[in-house]
Short mmCIF file of C-alpha atoms in Angstrom, two decimals:
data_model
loop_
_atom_site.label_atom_id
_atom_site.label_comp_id
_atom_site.label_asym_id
_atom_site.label_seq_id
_atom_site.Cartn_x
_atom_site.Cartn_y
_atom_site.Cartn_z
CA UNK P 12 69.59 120.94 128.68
CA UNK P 13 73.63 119.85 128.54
CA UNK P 14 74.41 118.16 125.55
CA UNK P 15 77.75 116.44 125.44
CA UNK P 16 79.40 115.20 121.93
CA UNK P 17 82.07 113.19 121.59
CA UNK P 18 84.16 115.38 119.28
CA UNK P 19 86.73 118.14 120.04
CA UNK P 20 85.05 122.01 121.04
CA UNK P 21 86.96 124.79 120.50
CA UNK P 22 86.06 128.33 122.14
CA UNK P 23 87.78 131.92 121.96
CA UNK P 24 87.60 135.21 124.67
CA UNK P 25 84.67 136.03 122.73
CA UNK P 26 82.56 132.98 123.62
CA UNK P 27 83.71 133.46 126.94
CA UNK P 28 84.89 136.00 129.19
CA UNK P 29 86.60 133.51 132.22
CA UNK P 30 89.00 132.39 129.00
CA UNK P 31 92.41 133.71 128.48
CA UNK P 32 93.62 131.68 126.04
CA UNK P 33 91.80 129.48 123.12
CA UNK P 34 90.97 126.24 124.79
CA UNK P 35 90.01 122.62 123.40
CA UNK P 36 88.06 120.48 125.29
CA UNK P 37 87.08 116.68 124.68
CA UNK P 38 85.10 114.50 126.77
CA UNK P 39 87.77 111.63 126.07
CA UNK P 40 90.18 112.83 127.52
CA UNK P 41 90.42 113.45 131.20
CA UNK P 42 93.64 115.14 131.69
CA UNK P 43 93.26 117.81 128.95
CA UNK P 44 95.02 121.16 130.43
CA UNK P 45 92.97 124.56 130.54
CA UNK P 46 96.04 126.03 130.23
CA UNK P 47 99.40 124.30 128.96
CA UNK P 48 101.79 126.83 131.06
CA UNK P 49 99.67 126.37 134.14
CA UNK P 50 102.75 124.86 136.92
CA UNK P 51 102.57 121.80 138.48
CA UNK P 52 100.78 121.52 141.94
CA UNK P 53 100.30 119.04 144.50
CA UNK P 54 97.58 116.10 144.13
CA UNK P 55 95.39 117.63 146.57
CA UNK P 56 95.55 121.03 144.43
CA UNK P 57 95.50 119.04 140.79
CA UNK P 58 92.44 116.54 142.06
CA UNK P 59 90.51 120.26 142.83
CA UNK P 60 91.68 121.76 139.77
CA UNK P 61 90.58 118.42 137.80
CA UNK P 62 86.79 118.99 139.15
CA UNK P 63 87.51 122.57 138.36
CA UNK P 64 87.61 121.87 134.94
CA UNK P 65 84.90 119.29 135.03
CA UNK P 66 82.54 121.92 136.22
CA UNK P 67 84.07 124.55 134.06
CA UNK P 68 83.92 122.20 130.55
CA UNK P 69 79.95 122.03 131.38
CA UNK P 70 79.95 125.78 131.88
CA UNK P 71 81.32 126.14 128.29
CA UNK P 72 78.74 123.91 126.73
CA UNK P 73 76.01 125.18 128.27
CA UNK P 74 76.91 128.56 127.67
CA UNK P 75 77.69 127.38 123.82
CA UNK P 76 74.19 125.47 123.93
CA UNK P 77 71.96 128.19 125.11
CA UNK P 78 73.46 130.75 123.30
CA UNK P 79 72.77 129.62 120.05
CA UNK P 80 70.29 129.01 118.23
CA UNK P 81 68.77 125.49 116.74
CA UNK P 82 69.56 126.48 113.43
CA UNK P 83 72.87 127.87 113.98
CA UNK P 84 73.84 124.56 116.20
CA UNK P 85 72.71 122.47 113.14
CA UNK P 86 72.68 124.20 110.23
CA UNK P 87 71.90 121.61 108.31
CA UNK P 88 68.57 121.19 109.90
CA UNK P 89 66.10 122.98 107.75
CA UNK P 90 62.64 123.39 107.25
CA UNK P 91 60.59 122.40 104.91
CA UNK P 92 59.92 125.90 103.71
CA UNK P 93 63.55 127.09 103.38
CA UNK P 94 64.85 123.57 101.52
CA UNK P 95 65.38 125.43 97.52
CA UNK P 96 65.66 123.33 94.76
CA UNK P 97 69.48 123.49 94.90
CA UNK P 98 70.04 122.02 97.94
CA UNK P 99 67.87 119.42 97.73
CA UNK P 100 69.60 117.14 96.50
CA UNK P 101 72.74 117.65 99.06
CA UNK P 102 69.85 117.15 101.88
CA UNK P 103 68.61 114.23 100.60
CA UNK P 104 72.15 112.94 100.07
CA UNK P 105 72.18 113.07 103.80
CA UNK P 106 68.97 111.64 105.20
CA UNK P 107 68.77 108.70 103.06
CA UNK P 108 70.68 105.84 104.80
CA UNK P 109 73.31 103.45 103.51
CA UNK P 110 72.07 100.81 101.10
CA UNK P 111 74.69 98.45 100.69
CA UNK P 112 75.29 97.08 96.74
CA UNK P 113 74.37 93.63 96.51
CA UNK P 114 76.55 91.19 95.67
CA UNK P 115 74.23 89.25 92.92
CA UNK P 116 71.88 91.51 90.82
CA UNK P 117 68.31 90.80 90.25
CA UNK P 118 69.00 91.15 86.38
CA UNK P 119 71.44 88.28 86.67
CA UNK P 120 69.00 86.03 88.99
CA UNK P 121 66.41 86.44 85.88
CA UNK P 122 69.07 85.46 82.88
CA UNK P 123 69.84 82.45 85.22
CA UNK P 124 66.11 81.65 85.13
CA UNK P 125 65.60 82.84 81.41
CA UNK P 126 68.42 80.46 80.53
CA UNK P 127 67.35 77.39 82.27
CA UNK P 128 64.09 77.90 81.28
CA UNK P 129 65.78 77.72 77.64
CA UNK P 130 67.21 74.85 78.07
CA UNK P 131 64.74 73.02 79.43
CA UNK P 132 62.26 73.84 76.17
CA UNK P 133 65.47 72.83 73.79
CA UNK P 134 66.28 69.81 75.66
CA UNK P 135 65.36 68.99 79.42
CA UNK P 136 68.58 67.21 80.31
CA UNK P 137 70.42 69.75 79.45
CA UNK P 138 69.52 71.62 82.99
CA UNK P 139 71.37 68.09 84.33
CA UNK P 140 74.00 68.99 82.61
CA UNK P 141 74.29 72.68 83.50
CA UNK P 142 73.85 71.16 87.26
CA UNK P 143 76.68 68.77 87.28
CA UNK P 144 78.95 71.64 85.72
CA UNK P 145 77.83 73.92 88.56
CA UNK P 146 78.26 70.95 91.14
CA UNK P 147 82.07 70.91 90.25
CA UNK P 148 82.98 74.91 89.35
CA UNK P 149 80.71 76.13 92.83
CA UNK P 150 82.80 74.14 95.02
CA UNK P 151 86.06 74.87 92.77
CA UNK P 152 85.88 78.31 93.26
CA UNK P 153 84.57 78.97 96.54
CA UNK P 154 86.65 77.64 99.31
CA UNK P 155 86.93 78.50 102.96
CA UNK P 156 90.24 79.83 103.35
CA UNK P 157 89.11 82.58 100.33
CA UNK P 158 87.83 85.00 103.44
CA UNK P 159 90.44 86.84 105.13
CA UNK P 160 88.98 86.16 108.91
CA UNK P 161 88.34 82.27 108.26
CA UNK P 162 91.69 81.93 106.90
CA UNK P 163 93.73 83.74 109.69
CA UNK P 164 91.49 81.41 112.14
CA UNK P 165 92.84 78.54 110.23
CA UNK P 166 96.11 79.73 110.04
CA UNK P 167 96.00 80.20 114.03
CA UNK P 168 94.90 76.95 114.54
CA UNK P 169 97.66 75.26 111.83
CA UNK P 170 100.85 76.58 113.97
CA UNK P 171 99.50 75.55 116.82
CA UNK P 172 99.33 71.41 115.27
CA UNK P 173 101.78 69.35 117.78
CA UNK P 174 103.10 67.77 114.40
CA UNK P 175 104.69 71.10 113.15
CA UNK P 176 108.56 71.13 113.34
CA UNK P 177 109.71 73.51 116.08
CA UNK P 178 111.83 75.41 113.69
CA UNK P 179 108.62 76.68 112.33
CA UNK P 180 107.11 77.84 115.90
CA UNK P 181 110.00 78.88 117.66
CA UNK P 182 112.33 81.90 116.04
CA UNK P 183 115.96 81.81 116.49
CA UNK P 184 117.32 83.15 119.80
CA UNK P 185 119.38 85.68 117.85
CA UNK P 186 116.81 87.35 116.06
CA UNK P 187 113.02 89.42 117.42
CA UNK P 188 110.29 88.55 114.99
CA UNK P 189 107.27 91.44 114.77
CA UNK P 190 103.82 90.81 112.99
CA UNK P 191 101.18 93.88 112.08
CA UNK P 192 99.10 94.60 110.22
CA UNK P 193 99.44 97.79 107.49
CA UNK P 194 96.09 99.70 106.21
CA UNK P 195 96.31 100.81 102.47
CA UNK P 196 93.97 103.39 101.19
CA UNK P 197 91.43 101.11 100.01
CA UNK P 198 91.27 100.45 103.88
CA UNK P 199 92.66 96.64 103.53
CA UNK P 200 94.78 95.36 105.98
CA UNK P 201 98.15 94.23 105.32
CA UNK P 202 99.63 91.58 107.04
CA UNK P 203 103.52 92.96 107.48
CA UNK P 204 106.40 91.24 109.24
CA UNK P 205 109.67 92.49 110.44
CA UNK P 206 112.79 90.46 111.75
CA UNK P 207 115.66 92.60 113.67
CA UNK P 208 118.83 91.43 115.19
CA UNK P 209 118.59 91.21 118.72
CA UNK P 210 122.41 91.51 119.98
CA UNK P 211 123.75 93.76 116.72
CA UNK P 212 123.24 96.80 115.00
CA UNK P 213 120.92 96.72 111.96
CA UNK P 214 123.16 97.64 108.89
CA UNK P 215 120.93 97.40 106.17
CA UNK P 216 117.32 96.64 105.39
CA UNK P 217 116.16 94.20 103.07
CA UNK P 218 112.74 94.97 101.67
CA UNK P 219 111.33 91.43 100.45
CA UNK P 220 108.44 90.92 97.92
CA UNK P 221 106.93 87.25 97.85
CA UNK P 222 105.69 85.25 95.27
CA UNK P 223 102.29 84.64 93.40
CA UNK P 224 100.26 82.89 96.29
CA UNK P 225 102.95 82.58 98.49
CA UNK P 226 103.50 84.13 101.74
CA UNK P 227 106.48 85.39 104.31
CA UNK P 228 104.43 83.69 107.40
CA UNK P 229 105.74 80.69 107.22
CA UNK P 230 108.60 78.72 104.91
CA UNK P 231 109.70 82.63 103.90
CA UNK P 232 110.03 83.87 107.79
CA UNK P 233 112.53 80.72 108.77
CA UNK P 234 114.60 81.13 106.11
CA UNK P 235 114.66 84.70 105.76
CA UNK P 236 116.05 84.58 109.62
CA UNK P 237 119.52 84.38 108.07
CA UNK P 238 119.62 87.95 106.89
CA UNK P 239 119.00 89.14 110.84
CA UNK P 240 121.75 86.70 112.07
CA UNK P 241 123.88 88.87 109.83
CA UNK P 242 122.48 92.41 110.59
CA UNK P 243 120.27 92.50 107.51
CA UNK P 244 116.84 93.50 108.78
CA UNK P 245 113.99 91.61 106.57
CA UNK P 246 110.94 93.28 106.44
CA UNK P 247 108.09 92.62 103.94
CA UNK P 248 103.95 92.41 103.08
CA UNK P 249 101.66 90.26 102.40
CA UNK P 250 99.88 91.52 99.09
CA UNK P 251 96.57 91.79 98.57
CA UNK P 252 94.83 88.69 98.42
CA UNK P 253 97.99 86.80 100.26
CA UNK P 254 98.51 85.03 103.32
CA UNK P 255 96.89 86.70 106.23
CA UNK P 256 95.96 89.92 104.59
CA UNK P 257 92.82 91.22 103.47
CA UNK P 258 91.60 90.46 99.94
CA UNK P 259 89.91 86.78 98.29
CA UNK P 260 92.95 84.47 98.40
CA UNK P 261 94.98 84.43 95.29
CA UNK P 262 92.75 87.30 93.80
CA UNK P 263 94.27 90.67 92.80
CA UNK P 264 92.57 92.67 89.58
CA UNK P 265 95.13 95.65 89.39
CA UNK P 266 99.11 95.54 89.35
CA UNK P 267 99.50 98.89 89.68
CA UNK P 268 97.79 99.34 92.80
CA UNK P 269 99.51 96.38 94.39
CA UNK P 270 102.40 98.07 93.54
CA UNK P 271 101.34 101.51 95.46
CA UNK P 272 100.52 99.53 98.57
CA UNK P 273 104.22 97.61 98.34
CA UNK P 274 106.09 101.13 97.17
CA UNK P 275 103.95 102.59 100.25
CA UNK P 276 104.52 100.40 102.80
CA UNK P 277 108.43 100.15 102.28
CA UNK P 278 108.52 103.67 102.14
CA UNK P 279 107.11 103.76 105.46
CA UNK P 280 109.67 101.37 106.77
CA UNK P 281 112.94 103.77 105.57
CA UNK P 282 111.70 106.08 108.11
CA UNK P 283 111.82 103.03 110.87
CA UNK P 284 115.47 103.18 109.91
CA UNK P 285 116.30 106.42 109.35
CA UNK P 286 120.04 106.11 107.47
CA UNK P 287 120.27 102.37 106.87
CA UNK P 288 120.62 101.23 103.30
CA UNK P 289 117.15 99.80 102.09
CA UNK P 290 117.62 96.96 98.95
CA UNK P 291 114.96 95.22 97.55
CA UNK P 292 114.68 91.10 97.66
CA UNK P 293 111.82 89.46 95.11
CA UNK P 294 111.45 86.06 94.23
CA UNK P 295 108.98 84.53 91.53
CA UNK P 296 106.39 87.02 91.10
CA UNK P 297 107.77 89.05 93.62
CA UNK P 298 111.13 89.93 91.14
CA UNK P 299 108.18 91.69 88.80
CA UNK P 300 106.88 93.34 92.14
CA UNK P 301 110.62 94.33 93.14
CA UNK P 302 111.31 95.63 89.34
CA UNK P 303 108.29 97.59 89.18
CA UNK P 304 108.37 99.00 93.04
CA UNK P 305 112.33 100.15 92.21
CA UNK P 306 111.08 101.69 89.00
CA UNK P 307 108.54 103.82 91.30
CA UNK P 308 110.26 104.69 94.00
CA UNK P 309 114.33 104.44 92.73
CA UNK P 310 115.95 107.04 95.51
CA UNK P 311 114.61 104.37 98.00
CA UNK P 312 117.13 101.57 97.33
CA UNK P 313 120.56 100.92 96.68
CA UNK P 314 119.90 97.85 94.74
CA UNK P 315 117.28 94.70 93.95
CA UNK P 316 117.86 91.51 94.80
CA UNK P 317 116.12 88.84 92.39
CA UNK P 318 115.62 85.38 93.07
CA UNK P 319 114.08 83.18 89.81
CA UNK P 320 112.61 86.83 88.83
CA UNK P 321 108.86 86.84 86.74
CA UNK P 322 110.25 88.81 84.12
CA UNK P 323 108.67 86.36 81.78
CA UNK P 324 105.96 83.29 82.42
CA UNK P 325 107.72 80.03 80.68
CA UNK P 326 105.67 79.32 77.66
CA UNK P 327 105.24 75.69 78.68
CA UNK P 328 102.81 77.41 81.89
CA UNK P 329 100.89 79.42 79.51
CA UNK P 330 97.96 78.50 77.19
CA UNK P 331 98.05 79.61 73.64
CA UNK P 332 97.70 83.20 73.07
CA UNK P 333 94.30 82.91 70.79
CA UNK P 334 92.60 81.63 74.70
CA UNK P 335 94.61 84.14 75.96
CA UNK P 336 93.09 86.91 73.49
CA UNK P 337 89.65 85.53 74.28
CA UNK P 338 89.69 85.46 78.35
CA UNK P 339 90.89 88.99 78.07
CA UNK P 340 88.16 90.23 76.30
CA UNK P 341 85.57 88.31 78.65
CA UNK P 342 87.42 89.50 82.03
CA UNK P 343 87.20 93.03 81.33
CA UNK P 344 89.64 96.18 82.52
CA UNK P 345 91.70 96.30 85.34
CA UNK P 346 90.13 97.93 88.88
CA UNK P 347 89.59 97.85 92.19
CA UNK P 348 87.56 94.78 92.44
CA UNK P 349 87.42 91.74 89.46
CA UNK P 350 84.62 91.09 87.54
CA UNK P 351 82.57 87.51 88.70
CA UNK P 352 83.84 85.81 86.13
CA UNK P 353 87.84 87.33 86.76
CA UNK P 354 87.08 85.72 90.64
CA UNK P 355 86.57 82.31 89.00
CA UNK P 356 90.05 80.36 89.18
CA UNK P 357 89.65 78.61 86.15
CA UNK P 358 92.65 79.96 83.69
CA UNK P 359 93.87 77.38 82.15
CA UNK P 360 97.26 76.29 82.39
CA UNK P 361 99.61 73.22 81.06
CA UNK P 362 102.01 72.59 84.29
CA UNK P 363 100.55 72.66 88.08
CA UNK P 364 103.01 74.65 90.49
CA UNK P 365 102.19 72.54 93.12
CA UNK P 366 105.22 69.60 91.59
CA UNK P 367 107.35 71.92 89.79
CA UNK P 368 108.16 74.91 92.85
CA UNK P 369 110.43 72.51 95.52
CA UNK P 370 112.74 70.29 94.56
CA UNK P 371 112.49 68.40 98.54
CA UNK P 372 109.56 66.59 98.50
CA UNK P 373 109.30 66.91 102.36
CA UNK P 374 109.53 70.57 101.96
CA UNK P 375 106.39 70.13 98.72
CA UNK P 376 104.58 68.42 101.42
CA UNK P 377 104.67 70.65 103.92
CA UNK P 378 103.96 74.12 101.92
CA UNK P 379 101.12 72.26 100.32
CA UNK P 380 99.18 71.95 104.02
CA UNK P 381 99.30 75.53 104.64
CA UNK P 382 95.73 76.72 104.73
CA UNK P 383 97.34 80.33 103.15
CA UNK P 384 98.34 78.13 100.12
CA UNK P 385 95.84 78.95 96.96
CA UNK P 386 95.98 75.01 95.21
CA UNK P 387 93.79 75.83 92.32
CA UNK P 388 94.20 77.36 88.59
CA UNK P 389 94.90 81.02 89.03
CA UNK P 390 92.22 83.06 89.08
CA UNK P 391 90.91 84.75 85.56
CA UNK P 392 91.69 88.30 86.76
CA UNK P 393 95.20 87.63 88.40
CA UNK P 394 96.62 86.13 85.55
CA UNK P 395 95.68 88.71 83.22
CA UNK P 396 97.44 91.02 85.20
CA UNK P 397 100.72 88.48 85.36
CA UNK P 398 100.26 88.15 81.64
CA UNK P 399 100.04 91.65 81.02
CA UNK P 400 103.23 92.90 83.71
CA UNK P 401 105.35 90.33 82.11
CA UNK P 402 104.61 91.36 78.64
CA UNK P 403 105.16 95.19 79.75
CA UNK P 404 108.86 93.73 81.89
CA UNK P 405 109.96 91.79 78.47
CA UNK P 406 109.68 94.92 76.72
CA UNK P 407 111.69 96.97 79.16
CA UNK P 408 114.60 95.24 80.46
CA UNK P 409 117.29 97.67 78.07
CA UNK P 410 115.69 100.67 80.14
CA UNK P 411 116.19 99.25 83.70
CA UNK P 412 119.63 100.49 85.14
CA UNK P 413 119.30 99.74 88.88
CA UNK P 414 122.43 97.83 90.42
CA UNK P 415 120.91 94.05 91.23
CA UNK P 416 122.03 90.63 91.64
CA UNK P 417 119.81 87.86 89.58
CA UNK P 418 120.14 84.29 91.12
CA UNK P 419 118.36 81.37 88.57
CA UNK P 420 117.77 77.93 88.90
CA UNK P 421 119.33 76.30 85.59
CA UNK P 422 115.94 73.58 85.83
CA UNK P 423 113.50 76.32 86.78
CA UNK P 424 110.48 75.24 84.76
CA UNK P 425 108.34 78.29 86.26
CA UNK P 426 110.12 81.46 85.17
CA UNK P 427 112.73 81.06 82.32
CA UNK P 428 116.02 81.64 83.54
CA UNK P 429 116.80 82.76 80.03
CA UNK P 430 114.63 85.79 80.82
CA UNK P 431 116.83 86.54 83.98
CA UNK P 432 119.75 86.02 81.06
CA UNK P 433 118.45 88.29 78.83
CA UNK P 434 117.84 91.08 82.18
CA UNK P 435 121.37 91.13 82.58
CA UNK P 436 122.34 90.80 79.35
CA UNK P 437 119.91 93.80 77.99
CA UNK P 438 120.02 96.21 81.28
CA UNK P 439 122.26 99.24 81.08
CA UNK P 440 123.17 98.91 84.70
CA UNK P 441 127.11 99.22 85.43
CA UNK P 442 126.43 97.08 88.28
CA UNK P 443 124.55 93.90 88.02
CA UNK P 444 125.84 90.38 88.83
CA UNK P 445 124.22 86.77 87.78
CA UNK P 446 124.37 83.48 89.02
CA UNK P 447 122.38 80.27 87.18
CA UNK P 448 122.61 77.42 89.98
CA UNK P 449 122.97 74.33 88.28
CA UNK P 450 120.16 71.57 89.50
CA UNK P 451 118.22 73.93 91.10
CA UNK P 452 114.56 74.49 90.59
CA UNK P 453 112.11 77.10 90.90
CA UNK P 454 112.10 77.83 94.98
CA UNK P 455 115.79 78.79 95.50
CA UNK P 456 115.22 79.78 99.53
CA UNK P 457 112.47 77.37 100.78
CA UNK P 458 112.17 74.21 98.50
CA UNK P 459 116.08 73.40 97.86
CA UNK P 460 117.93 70.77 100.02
CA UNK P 461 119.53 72.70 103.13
CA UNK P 462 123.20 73.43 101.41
CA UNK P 463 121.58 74.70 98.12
CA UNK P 464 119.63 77.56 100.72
CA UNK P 465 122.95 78.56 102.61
CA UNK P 466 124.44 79.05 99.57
CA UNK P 467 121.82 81.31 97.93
CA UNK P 468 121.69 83.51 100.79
CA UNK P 469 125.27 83.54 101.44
CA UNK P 470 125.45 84.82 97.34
CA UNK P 471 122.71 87.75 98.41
CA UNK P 472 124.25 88.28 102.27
CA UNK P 473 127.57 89.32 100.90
CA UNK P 474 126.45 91.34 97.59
CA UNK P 475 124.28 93.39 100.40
CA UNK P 476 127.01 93.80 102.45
CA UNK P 477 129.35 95.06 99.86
CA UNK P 478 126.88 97.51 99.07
CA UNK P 479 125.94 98.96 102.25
CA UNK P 480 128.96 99.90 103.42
#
């Protein structure tokens, strides 16, 4: 009997004796060559030579199939008899099937039960009580637009309200907008976006990192056209746990793996531009992500960029370091995935971004009815991880030497711009530049009135440009 697989075959002269040359054959492909030097021929001669090789594949695997053995086609197909006690185990690694982890143990089910079962011998009305607290927190924590797919459904179905200003459906006519999606090596996908100039030469590359819970799909991508109406390509990624990438919205449990999949990605793009100078942009959280990707990857860039930089969280957004102390030891390490309770976005803090980010109210509005904005208390795990890069930036700022340009809002109540002070104060670089906008808040190139943007990207269009010449 023939049997076809859907996988490469390779055979030599001494499978078979009508072979000159080592030949690879796959049933996906239909115009794979017998020989690569064989000459061009008419259609009538290639349609013969196609069934040619047709007949001549199944020749090859039926010679290869009857030729051999079962055992030494699948080897590891063994009897019962020849299975020894050291490769047992590899066998049975094979032939037992996938069992998925589930997501809520049995041993937690029974403390759940144990516990209510507790409370209801102390004091019945306490399981009320434990109700109405689970009535508010379930809900809380668990929203739609936390799954990846629902909220890039949503997100689809937001552009496309009639009550949207153009501006944010229609890209300039200068400029050629490209979305994609990027797959890390924990197999997450990315969303990535790229603006080019359409009628000029790119002449540098500006590699932007977003803020906590924000996102370069919508406020971000208008703005941002201004560096391709100059030449300044603007690429950047959506973080895990961001916008329209993979990950539970607003939910990271490891900086230093969302810092491989930035440092990857934008290493990636300097091969897209092969020559251009590459400098990094961050604003908010995305000045920590921009200070720790140059500190990976240095040779990439010719500079950073920050805009109201993370190097510190304002004490006035943080709780007091004893409940700080306390979460930390209940959230557990840093990792791949956060624990249940580092999912839960219940850290507590004083201030609510949602009034202190854009100074336009109009603009407030309209970020807060994105359905990629996260509205809630940061999540346990992500805000250990802010507390701990910040701590870890605070402490470094003498050692970091890159040439950058630090813009500050003088009534940023988010990020200190004493912090972005004290970077260029404390940083050994021989080129760094700073500029503390008075009256501006936290926001600098989406919530500002209209002048106060220009401005801020004129500052960063012309410290690029003097750079990448």
């Amino acid at each position: 009997m023939t049997v076809w697989k859907p996988f490469a075959i390779v055979t030599n002269n001494s499978t078979l004796q009508k072979s000159t040359s080592t030949r690879k054959i796959s049933c996906f492909d239909r115009h794979h060559p017998i020989n690569q030097n064989q000459p061009a021929h008419n259609k009538s001669t290639n349609m013969k030579s196609k069934i040619q090789v047709q007949m001549d594949d199944k020749e090859v695997i039926d010679s290869m199939v009857s030729s051999k053995t079962e055992k030494e086609r699948f080897p590891r197909l063994l009897s019962s008899d020849e299975i020894s006690v050291e490769s047992a185990s590899s066998v049975s690694k094979w032939a037992a099937p996938y069992d998925p982890a589930p997501v809520v143990e049995q041993s937690t089910v029974l403390m759940v039960g144990f516990v209510l079962f507790v409370l209801a011998q102390i004091w019945p009305p306490l399981i009320l009580l434990v109700a109405y607290f689970a009535c508010k927190l379930i809900p809380y924590s668990f929203r739609e637009n936390d799954d990846p797919a629902t909220r890039r459904r949503l997100w689809a179905e937001f552009v496309r309200d009639e009550d949207l200003p153009d501006d944010f459906k229609i890209p300039s006519e200068n400029i050629d907008v490209k979305h994609g999606f990027w797959t890390n090596r924990r197999g997450m996908l990315l969303h990535t976006v790229t603006v080019l100039p359409k009628d000029q030469p790119v002449k540098a590359v500006a590699c932007f990192c977003h803020g906590y819970t924000d996102s370069v799909s919508f406020m971000k991508l208008v703005e941002n056209q201004r560096l391709a109406e100059r030449g300044i390509a603007f690429c950047a990624i959506e973080y895990e746990g961001h916008g329209l990438s993979d990950g539970a919205l607003g939910l990271f449990n490891d900086w230093n793996l969302l810092i491989g999949d930035v440092s990857s990605y934008f290493s990636e793009v300097s091969q897209q531009f092969p020559q251009k100078p590459m400098f990094l942009m961050g604003e908010s959280m995305g000045g920590a992500v921009a200070y720790s990707v140059y500190n990976a990857v240095p040779d990439l860039f010719r500079g950073v960029v920050f805009l109201c930089p993370m190097c510190k969280i304002s004490d006035n957004m943080l709780p007091p370091q004893s409940v700080i102390d306390v979460l930390k030891w209940l959230i557990g390490p840093s990792g791949p995935s956060a624990s249940w309770l580092g999912y839960l976005p219940i850290a507590p803090a004083r201030n609510s971004l949602e009034n202190v980010t854009h100074k336009v109210l109009e603009k407030r509005h309209l970020c807060s009815r994105s359905p990629l904005v996260f509205g809630r208390n940061p999540r346990l795990a992500t805000a250990r991880e802010l507390i701990d890069v910040t701590q870890r930036i605070s402490k470094s700022l003498d050692q970091f030497d890159a040439p950058f340009l630090v813009l500050h809002g003088k009534d940023d109540v988010v990020t200190d711009p004493r912090l972005s002070q004290s970077l260029y104060d404390e940083s050994p670089s021989k080129d760094k530049s700073i500029r503390l906008y008075e009256g501006m808040w936290h926001s600098l190139t989406t919530g500002e009135p209209d002048e106060n943007i220009d401005r801020v990207f004129e500052d960063c269009i012309e410290w690029i440009e003097a750079r990448a010449k």
